Amino acid sequence: MNLSCQKQHNILIVDDIADNLRVLSNTLKDKGYRIRCAKSGIVALKAAAKMVPDLILLDINMPNMNGYEVCQKLKSEAATRNVPVIFLSALSDILDKVKAFEVGGLDYITKPFQVEEVLIRVKNQLDLQAAKAEVESLNQQLEQKVKERTLQLKISNQKLATANQQLQQEIIVRQKAEQQLIHDALYDGLTKLPNRTLLIDRIDRALQRVKRNPNHLFALLFIDLDRFKLINDNLGHLVGDKLLMAIAKILAEDLRTMDTVARLGGDEFVILLDDIHSLKDATLVGDRLQEKLSIPLDLEGHQISTSASIGIVLSSSSYRNSSEILRDADIAMYRAKEKGKSRYEIFDQAMYVQTLKAIELEHNLRLALENQEFSLFYQPIISLENNRLAGFEALIRWQHPHHGFIPPMEFISLAEDTGLILELGDWILQEACQQLAAWQKRYNYISGIDALKVNVNIACQQFQKSDFIDKLDQIIVETNLNPACLRLEITERVLLDSEINTQETLSEIRKRQIKLSIDDFGTGYSSLSYLSRLPIDNLKIDRSFITNINSDLESWEIINTIITLAHNLGMDAIAEGVETMEQAQKLQSLGCEYAQGYLFAKPLPVKAIELMLASNSSRELSCVPVQ
Ligand code: C2E
Ligand code: MG
Ligand code: MG
């Protein structure tokens, strides 16, 4: 066996007998081992310390220090602790095998040596050592791998933990966003109150409770602020928003947790009072709200007084869904508005019937426009100076095929509410201008006919339309009427409305020489200074003052003031609703220029006016009082 190609092992042979050393050394050298020899234990220890051998062949029986002692010393040193020791012992010696193993020997060989045995035992031990070393190295590698894997696992775990944390955070963010979305879908952004969707849900739930238990009672309070638009338009949206927020706070105060205050939109709020005992619980809340709202609010330095119109409706098992009960609360709220605002009204069946009637009326109005059921009547306007005809006021009449004559008071405001007034107003203006132009042409032999004016009532919405002036121009061109013969009657409401550029529209009208009259003067809130700056030609004194001119000193004084005011501002005055000679005489004595009323003529159809014009044989237009 030649070990030259393998690692050359380093063997230390320790024996006090030179022959033994030589024989062993030669035998092993032949087999390719590097051999060092030591003749005593002391030398052996030194040699081993200097260069650690791979194996020691150690004689037991040596003078001074025997093999056991040498072995013990070797095992006590860290460097040599693991060097395998094979004891050498003469056959004649008594080998203490137990001791040999106890002190750390791994094997023993008996002398005289048998070369093959020595070689095999040496080789076995070296192989065993190599195997041990390999196992150790593998163990180390394994440990290293385990360490590396453990580290990797730790890093992966950390990464996983970080990822988990991020995921958790993301989930929280998402959940928050989701909650926000749900919140936004159910709450009003400005006031933070529940919105329509949430309210409807709560009403539906309350209705279900009523269905399960007919004794369960709840109420809805439909609240609409009075004059909110005016505040919003005049003081700006910022103040408007602050007002809505302040109102929301007031409405939410003192309510129980089971109640809901919601904002429907704009200046509309609804309170759902759940589980109440009687209507009284709801009216108490209504009273309390009116009281609280009457306290002026300080918003952005403005003292704002506000009030609300409230519609109250009580639950009943006949309501099938939330929209039905909300509709009725809304109807009651409108009734509160009609009755002068700043109050509450309780819904009843009669209100519902009236609303149905209004809906039907609206439908009929639309049909009437299509079917041309409208016509104009003309009421003469008389000069009080000489009783001569000065013009006519065109007044609309609706001849309904089934319901007969319907007076304007019953449909004009509905036409205004529904916007139908725009279409109707265009037709009235066109028709009145065309009619006067035709009369002027037909009765051109009557002196003064060219100066006759036709007064046309113009609704607020018509005036507000941006194309109103264009419409006027078009009608003037089409009808060929002298624009100076047209007089537009507008109400004080038009002048008060801040939404439109009133001044500019009025000047455009003035530029065209069209005249302007303020209708029903004295019933609105015109500021006098404002009035002086506007190009108005004429004030029409409201009929309510004329009726009482003889009996009531106050009315007389108001009339006197209006006439004086008109004259001071360079305007004329027309008295409306003159029914008696005394009224006419009083007005004449006060310097009122014109009058209109049953004393002279009622509003008349075209045919009657034509008869009147044709009968003016004197070729002068006069209209004598009909007593
Ligand atoms: P108004 O413009 O103030 O019209 C005068 C109203 O007083 C007319 O009522 C007229 O018939 C009535 N009247 C005139 N003299 C007397 C009188 O001596 N005694 C009494 N008791 N009444 C008299 P009418 O025609 O029923 O119109 C009512 C209101 O409807 C009008 O008030 C006006 O505001 C509106 N209206 C009428 N026609 C039109 C129209 O063509 N367009 C618009 N936008 N509104 C109109
Ligand atoms: Mg009028
Ligand atoms: Mg009037």
PDB file of C-alpha atoms in Angstrom, residues 135 227 337 345 408 463 481 528 557 609:
ATOM      1  CA  VAL A 135     -17.835  14.168   9.719  1.00  0.00           C
ATOM      2  CA  ARG A 227     -85.707  84.061   2.319  1.00  0.00           C
ATOM      3  CA  LYS A 337     -95.209  79.113   2.814  1.00  0.00           C
ATOM      4  CA  GLU A 345     -98.768  73.429   8.864  1.00  0.00           C
ATOM      5  CA  PRO A 408    -105.881  84.770 -14.126  1.00  0.00           C
ATOM      6  CA  PHE A 463     -88.022  90.050 -17.297  1.00  0.00           C
ATOM      7  CA  LEU A 481     -96.162  98.896 -33.347  1.00  0.00           C
ATOM      8  CA  LEU A 528     -87.645 105.277  -2.596  1.00  0.00           C
ATOM      9  CA  GLU A 557    -102.943 109.583   2.626  1.00  0.00           C
ATOM     10  CA  ILE A 609    -113.539  97.168 -27.671  1.00  0.00           C
TER      11      ILE A 609
END
